[in-house]
Each structure stands twice: as structure tokens, then as C-alpha cells.
Coordinates of C-alpha atoms in Angstrom, one line a residue:
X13 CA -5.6 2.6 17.9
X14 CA -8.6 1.5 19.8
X15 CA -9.6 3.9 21.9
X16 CA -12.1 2.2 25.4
X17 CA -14.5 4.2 27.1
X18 CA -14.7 4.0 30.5
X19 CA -17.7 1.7 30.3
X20 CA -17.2 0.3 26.9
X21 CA -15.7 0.4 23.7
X22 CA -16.7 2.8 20.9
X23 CA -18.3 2.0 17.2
X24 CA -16.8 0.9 14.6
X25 CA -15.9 0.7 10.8
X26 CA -15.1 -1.3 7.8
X27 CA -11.5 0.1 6.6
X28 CA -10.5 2.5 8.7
X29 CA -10.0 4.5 11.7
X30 CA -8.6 5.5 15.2
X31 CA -10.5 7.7 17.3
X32 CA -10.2 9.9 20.3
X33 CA -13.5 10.4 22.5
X34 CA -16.9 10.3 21.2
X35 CA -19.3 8.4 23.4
X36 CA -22.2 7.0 21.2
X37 CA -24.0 5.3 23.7
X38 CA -25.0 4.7 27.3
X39 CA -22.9 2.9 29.2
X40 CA -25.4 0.3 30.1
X41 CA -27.2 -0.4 27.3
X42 CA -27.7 -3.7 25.5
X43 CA -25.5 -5.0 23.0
X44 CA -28.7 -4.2 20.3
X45 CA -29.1 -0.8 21.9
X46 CA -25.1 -0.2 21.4
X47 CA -24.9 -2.1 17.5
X48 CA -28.3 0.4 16.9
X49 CA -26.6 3.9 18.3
X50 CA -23.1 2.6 16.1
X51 CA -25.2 2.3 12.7
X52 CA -27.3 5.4 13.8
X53 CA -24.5 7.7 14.4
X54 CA -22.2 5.6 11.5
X55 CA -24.8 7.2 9.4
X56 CA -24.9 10.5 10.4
X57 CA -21.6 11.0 9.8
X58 CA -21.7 10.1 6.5
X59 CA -24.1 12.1 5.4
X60 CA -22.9 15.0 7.4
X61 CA -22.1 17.6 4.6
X62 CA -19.0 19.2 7.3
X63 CA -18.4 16.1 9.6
X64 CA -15.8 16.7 12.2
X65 CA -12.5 14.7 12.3
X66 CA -13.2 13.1 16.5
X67 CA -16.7 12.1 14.5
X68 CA -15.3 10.6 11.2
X69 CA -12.5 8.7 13.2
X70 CA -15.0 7.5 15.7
X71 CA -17.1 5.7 13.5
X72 CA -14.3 4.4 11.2
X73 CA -13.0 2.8 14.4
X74 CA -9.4 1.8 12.8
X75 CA -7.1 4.0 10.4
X76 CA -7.5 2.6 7.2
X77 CA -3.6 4.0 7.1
X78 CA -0.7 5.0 8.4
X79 CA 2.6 6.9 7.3
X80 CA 5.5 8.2 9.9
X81 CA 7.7 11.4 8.6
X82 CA 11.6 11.5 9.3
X83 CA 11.2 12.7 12.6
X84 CA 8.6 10.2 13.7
X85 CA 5.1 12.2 13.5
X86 CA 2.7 9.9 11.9
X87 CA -0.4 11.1 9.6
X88 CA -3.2 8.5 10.4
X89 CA -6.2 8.2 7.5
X90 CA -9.7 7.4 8.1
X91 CA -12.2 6.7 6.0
X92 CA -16.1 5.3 5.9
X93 CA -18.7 5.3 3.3
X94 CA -22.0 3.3 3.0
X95 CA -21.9 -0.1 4.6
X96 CA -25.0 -1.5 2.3
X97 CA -23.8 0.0 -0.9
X98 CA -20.4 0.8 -2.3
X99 CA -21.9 4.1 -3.8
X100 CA -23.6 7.2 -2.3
X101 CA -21.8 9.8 0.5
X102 CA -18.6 9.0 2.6
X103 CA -16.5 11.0 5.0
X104 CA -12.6 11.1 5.2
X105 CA -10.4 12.2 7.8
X106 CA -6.6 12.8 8.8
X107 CA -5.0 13.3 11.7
X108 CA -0.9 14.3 12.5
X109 CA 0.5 13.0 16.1
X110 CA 3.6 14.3 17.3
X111 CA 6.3 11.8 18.4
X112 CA 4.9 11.5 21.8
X113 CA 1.6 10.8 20.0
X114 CA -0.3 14.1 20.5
X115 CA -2.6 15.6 18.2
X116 CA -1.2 18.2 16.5
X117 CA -3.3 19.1 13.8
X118 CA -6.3 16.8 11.9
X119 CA -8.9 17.6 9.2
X120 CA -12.2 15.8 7.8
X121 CA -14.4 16.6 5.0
X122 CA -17.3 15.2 3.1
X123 CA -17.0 13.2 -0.1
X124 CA -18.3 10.6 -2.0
X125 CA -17.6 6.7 -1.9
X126 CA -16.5 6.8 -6.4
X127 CA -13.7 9.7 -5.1
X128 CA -11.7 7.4 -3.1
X129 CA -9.0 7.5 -0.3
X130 CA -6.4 10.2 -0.3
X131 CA -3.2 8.3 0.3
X132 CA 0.2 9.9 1.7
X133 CA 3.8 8.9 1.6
X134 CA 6.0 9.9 5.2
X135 CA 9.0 11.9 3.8
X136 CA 11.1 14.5 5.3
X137 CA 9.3 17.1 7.2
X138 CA 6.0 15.8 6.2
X139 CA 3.6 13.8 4.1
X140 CA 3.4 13.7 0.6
X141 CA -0.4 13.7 -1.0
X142 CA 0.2 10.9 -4.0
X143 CA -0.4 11.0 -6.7
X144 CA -1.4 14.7 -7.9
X145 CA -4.1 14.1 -10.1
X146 CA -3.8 13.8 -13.8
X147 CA -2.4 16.9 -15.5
X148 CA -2.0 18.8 -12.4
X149 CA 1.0 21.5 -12.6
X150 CA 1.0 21.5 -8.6
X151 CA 0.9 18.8 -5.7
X152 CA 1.1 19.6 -2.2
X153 CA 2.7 18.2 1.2
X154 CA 1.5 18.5 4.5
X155 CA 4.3 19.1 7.2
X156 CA 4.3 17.9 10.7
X157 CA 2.1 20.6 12.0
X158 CA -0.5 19.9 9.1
X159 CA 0.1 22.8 7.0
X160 CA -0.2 22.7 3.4
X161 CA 3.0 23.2 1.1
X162 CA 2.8 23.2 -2.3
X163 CA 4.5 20.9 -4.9
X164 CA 5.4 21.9 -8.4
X165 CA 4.3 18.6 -10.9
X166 CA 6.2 18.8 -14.3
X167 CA 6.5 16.9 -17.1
X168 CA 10.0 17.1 -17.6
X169 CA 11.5 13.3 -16.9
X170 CA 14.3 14.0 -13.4
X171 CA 17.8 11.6 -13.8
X172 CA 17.1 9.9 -10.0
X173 CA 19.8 10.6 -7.3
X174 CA 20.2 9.6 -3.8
X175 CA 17.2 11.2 -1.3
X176 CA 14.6 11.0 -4.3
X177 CA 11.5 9.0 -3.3
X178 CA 9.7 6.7 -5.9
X179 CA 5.7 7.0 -6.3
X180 CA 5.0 4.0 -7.1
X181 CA 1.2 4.2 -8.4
X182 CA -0.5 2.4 -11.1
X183 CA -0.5 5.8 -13.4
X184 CA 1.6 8.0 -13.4
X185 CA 5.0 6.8 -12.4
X186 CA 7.0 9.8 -10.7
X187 CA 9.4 10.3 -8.3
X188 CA 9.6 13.6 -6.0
X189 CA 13.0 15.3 -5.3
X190 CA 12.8 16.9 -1.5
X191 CA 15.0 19.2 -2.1
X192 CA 13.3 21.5 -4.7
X193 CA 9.6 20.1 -4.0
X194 CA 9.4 18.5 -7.2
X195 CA 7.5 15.8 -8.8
X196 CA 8.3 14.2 -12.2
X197 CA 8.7 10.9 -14.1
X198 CA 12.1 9.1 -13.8
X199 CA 14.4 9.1 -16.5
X200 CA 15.4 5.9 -18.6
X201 CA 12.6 3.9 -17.0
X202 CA 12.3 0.8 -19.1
X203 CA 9.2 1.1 -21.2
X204 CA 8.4 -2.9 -20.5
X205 CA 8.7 -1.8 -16.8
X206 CA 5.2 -3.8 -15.4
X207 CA 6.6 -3.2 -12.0
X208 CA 8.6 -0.3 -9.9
X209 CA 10.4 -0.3 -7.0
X210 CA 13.3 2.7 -5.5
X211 CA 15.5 2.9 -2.6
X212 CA 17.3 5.5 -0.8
X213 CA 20.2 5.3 -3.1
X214 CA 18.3 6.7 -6.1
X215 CA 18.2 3.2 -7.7
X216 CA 15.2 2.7 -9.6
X217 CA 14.3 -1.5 -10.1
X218 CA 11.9 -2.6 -13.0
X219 CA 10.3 -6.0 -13.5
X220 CA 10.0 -6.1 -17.4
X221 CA 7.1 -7.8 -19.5
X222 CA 8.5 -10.2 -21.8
X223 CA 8.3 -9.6 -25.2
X224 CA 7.0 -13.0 -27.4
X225 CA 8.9 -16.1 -25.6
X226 CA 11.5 -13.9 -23.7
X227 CA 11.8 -14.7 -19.6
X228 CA 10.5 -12.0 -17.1
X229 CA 13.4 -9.6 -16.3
X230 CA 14.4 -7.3 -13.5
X231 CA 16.5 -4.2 -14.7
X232 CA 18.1 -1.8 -12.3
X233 CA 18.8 1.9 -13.2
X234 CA 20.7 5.2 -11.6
X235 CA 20.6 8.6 -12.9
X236 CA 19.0 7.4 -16.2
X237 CA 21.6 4.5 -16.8
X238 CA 21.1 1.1 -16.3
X239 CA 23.1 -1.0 -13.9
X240 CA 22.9 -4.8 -14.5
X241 CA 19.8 -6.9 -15.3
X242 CA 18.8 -10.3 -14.1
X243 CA 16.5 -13.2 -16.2
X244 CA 13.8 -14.2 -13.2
X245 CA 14.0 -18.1 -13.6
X246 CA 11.8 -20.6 -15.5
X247 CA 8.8 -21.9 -14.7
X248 CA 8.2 -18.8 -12.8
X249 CA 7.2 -14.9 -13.7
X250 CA 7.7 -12.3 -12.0
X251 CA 5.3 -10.3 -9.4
X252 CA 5.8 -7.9 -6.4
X253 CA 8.8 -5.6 -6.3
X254 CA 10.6 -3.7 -3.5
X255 CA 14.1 -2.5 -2.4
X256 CA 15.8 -0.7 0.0
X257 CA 19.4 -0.9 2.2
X258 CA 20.7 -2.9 -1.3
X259 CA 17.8 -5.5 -1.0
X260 CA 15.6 -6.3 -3.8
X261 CA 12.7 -8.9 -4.2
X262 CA 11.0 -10.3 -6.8
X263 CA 8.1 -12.3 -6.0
X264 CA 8.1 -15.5 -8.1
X265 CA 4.3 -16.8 -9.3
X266 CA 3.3 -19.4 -11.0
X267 CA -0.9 -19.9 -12.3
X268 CA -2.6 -17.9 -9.7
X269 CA 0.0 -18.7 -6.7
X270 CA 3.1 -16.8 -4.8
X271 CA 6.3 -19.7 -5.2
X272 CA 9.0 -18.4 -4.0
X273 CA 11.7 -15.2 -4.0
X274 CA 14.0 -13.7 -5.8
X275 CA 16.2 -11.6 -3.8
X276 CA 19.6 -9.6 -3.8
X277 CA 21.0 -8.2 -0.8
X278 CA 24.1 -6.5 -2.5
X279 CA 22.6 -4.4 -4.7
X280 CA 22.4 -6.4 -7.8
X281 CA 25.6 -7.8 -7.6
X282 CA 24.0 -11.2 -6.3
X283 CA 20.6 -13.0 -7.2
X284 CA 19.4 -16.4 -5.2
X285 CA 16.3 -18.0 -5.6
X286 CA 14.3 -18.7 -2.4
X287 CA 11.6 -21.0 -2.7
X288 CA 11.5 -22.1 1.1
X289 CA 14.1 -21.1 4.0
X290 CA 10.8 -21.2 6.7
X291 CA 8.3 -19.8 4.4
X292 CA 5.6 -22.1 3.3
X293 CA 4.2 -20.3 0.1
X294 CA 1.3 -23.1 0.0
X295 CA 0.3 -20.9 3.0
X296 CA -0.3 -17.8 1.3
X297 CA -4.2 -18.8 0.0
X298 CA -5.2 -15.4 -1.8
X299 CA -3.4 -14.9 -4.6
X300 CA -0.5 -12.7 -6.1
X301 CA -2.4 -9.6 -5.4
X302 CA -2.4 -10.2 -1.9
X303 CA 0.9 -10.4 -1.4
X304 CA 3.0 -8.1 0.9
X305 CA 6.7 -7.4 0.9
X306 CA 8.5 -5.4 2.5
X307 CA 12.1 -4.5 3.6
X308 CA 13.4 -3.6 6.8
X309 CA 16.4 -0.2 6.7
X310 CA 18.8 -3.6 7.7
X311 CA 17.4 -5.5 4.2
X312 CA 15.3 -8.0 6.2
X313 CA 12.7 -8.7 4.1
X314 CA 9.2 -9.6 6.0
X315 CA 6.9 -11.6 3.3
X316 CA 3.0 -12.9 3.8
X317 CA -0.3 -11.8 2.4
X318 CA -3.2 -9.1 3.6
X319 CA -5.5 -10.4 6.4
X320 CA -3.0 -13.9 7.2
X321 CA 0.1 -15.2 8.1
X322 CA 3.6 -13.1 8.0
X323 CA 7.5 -14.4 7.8
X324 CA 10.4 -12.1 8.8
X325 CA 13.8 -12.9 8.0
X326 CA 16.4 -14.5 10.7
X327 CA 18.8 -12.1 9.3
X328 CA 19.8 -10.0 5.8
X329 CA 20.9 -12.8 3.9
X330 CA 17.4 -13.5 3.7
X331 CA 17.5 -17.2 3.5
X332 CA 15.6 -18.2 6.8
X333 CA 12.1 -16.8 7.9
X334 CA 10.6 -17.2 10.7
X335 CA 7.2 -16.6 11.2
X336 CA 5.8 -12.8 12.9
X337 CA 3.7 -13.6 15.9
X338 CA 0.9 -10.5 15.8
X339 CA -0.9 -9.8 18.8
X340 CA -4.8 -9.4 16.6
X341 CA -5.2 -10.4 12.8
X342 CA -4.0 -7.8 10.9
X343 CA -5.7 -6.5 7.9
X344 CA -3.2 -4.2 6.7
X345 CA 1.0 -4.2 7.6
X346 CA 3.5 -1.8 7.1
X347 CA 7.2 -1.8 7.4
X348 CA 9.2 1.6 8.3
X349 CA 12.7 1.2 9.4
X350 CA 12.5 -1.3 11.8
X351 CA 8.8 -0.8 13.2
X352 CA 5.7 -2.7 11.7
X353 CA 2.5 -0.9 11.9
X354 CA -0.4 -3.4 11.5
X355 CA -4.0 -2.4 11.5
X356 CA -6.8 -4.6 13.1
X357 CA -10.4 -3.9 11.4
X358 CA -13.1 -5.8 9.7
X359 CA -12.4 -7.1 6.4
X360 CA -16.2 -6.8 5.0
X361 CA -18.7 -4.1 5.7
X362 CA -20.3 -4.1 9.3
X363 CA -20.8 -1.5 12.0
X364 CA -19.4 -4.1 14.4
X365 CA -16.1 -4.3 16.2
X366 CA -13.5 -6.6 15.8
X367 CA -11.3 -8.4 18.2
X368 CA -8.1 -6.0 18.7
X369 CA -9.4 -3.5 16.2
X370 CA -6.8 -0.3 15.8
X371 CA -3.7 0.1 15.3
X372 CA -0.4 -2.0 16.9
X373 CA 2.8 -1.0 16.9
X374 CA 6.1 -3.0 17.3
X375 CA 9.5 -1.1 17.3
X376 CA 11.8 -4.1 16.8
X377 CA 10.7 -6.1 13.9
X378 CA 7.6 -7.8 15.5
X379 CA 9.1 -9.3 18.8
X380 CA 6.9 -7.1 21.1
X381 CA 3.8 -4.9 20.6
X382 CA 1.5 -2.2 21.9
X383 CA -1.6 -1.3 20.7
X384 CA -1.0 3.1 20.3
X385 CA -2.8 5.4 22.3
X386 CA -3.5 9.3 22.3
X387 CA -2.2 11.0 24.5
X388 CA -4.4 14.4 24.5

């Protein structure tokens, strides 16, 4: 989401933001002029004790994320804090579009660069704040007019069932249940679990830490039972998880590098090893903890890694990739259904822009794109 000024484009950000009309500068000025009036009113904002959400998503210039709900209103985070120092003040924003991408209700508010991003998960009727923080007895959800419903949080462990939704966090682990607006741990979770993934169909999958010489495992569970378990091949360990429309994927690494797959596509019934079909894992240059994975609600899986290259499966088998064509380098992607949302911003601190900075959108797996824009 970049917005353009009549005359010019708007400031910018480091992670974050898409904005709707606040004119910094005069249209004429110099570029110095411009980059000055960016850092000066960057500035302001964060240090503004009640910024407002048009200024805070101005100066972020790119959401730092994105999350749709069931009916297709998204919630759009924004987030800036001091460009020369990762402490001091920073400013924080949301802000819910309709389907036909109006505004329909947005907030900002200061804080301070040690608190952190508020993150949200889409679910039905609204977005989920995750996680509640530690010992809370009460979460909340925002629906898709932005008002604040509350969330009980207990400590009592839930059996998972279809329609529950799995947090997956570093600490806690917890799932939240829709239906009675409650958030608890999962039962039965393997206590080697080093790695979480759920689907739709309530099925919880765990990448296991060995224990002494014992192979990497992935176990799947239901209801508190377990389902099957599968030994993740030698040389390799295990490392990203996800699942959904009875795909699962195991990353594969080996030293400090992404292999190769591991991947289901009937639900566990299955496993194959994937260690090329179009993807060139020597590609993928940053690590591990880089990686991202994701599955399409047809089990495609797309694979690649934050700020480079991205592969989409040919089909659900998930044995040939091709690679995603991408219209700006994306910093960020995420996969709902069939639409990728990528986000365009700088990947170090700088009031500058970037080329394609906001948000794209592509509704059919990444064959065509369109950068979003407001519309009032």
C-alpha cells in the first residue's frame, strides 16, 4: 500500500506501514528538502505522546503486517520507532478495511521500541490479539468494525476439534476455540514438541527434539490422541512446520542450511522427501530462520526465504515448484487461501523509500498483482 500524492510520493519507514493522505512536504522541493521534512515529521510522530493513526501510517510508509478475517476485511499493522537507536519512543497503529477496502475503523497509540509489535491472527468475525500476555485470565478480539471483544484465557488444556485455531508463539503454546471465545493450551501436545503447526481439521503436528542419538520426529495429534508419527530422514533435522487442507512440511536442514522437504499431502498417510522438483535450496542464502512456508487451502505449498526468491508448487502433489515472479522485492509474504500478500519496505533503518514500497496483492497464487489502494 503506497499511497502517491499528486506531486510525489510520501515518507517512509523501516518495517512498516500503509498510509492514507498526509502531505509532508512541498511539492517542488528538492530531494534534501523532501528526505529532511520525512526524518522531521518521522520524528515527531514518535515522540508524539497521542499520535494519530493517518500520522503513524504515514511515516511507517509500509504495514509491517497484514491479516484478512473470514469475510475478507483485513487489519493492517504499522509500526516505527527510532531509526538511530533500537531503544527510546515508537508509535503503533492499526487499521480495519472493509472488503471493498474502506476504512472502517483504525487506532494508534504511543509506546516504546522494548514493548514490541502487537501481532493479530484473521479468524472468524475478526482478529485475534496473540498472545495474551503471561498470566492473563482474559484476551481480546477485535471484530470487523474494530470493536473490542473479550477472550477468556485459562489454564485448563482444550482436546482440539475441527474450527480451533493454533497460536503458534514461542511461549505459550495455545489454541483458541471460536465458538466459546476461549484460549487454552492443547491437550496431549508432545512435551519434545520443538515445533507446532494446526489445520482446520483440529490436527495438531509436532516436530520432536530427539532424545540422545534418536532421529528428529514429526508426530501428529487429534482430540488429545495421537495419529501416526514419521522419523524425518538422516543426515537431515528437522526445521519449519506447517499444515493445512492435509498438507504438512517439514523443512529439512542440515549445518546452518534449508536441504530439502518433507511433505505429506494426505494427512499423514504419506511422507516423500523433496530435496529438488524446481527448487534450488543452494538459493536460499540466509539461513533456517529465514525460511518461509506456507500452504495454499488446495495444499500447494509456496517455499523461499524473507527478503529473496519464492517457489510455488505446479500442483498439490508438491513435487514441482516453479518459481513466484513478484512485482517489488518483498520483505515479508503471506499466504491466505489462495492470495499472497507481500510487503515491499526497507530491510534496515532509513527514512527513505524503497522501490514498490506497500503492500501487493495477488488473488491467484502469484500469477498477477496489484499494489492495494484505499478507497476513502
Amino acid at each position: 500500500m503506497t499511497w502517491l500524492r499528486e506531486c510525489g510520493r510520501r515518507p517512509v519507514r523501516l518495517v512498516a506501514a500503509a498510509s492514507a493522505a498526509l502531505a509532508l512536504t512541498a511539492c517542488n522541493g528538492s530531494d534534501d528538502e523532501r528526505s529532511g521534512s520525512r526524518e522531521a515529521e518521522y520524528k515527531r510522530v514518535v515522540e508524539d505522546p497521542h499520535p494519530g493513526p493517518a500520522d503513524v501510517i504515514e511515516a511507517a510508509g509500509a504495514p509491517s503486517g497484514v491479516v484478512r478475517a473470514d469475510d475478507g476485511s483485513l487489519l493492517l499493522t504499522y509500526y516505527i520507532s527510532n531509526v538511530e537507536d533500537d531503544e527510546g519512543p515508537a508509535a503503533s497503529a492499526w487499521r480495519i478495511v472493509d472488503p471493498d477496502g474502506r476504512t472502517v475503523a483504525e487506532h494508534a497509540e504511543h509506546t516504546d521500541a522494548e514493548a514490541g509489535q502487537a501481532a493479530f491472527k484473521g479468524i472468524r468475525g475478526g482478529f485475534l490479539q496473540v498472545p495474551p500476555g503471561a498470566g492473563a485470565s482474559e484476551g481480546s478480539v477485535l471484530d470487523v468494525h474494530g470493536k473490542r471483544r473479550k477472550v477468556v484465557v485459562t489454564e485448563a488444556a482444550l482436546r482440539t476439534r475441527p474450527g480451533d485455531i493454533l497460536l503458534v508463539a514461542p511461549e505459550p503454546i495455545l489454541i483458541y476455540r471460536p465458538a466459546t471465545r476461549t484460549v487454552a493450551p492443547p491437550a496431549g501436545v508432545w512435551e519434545n514438541a520443538i515445533r507446532l503447526a494446526g489445520d482446520e481439521r483440529g490436527t495438531v503436528w509436532s516436530l520432536g527434539q530427539p532424545v540422545a542419538e534418536e532421529p528428529f520426529s514429526v508426530v501428529w495429534q487429534r482430540g488429545g490422541r495421537t495419529l501416526g508419527r514419521t522419523v524425518v530422514p538422516k543426515p537431515y533435522r528437522g526445521g519449519a512446520l506447517t499444515a493445512r487442507g492435509g498438507t504438512a512440511a517439514l523443512s529439512l536442514t542440515q549445518g546452518h542450511s534449508t536441504r530439502g522437504l518433507l511433505v505429506t499431502t494426505d494427512g499423514g498417510g504419506h511422507w516423500k522427501t523433496v530435496l529438488d522438483g524446481g527448487i534450488p535450496f543452494s538459493a536460499l542464502k540466509r539461513g533456517p530462520e529465514w525460511l518461509v512456508m506456507q500452504v495454499f487451502t488446495d495444499g500447494r505449498l509456496l517455499v523461499g526465504e524473507e527478503g529473496g526468491r519464492y517457489w510455488v508448487a505446479d500442483d498439490r502433489t508438491n513435487s514441482r515448484f516453479h518459481e513466484l515472479r513478484t512485482p517489488a522485492k518483498f520483505t515479508s509474504l503471506t499466504v491466505d487461501g489462495t492470495t499472497i500478500y507481500g510487503i515491499a519496505d526497507a530491510t534496515t533503518a532509513t527514512y527513505d523509500l524503497v522501490k514498490g514500497e506497500g503492500l501487493w496483492i495477488s488473488r491467484d497464487a502469484g500469477r498477477e498483482w496489484r499494489r492495494y489502494q484505499q478507497r476513502g
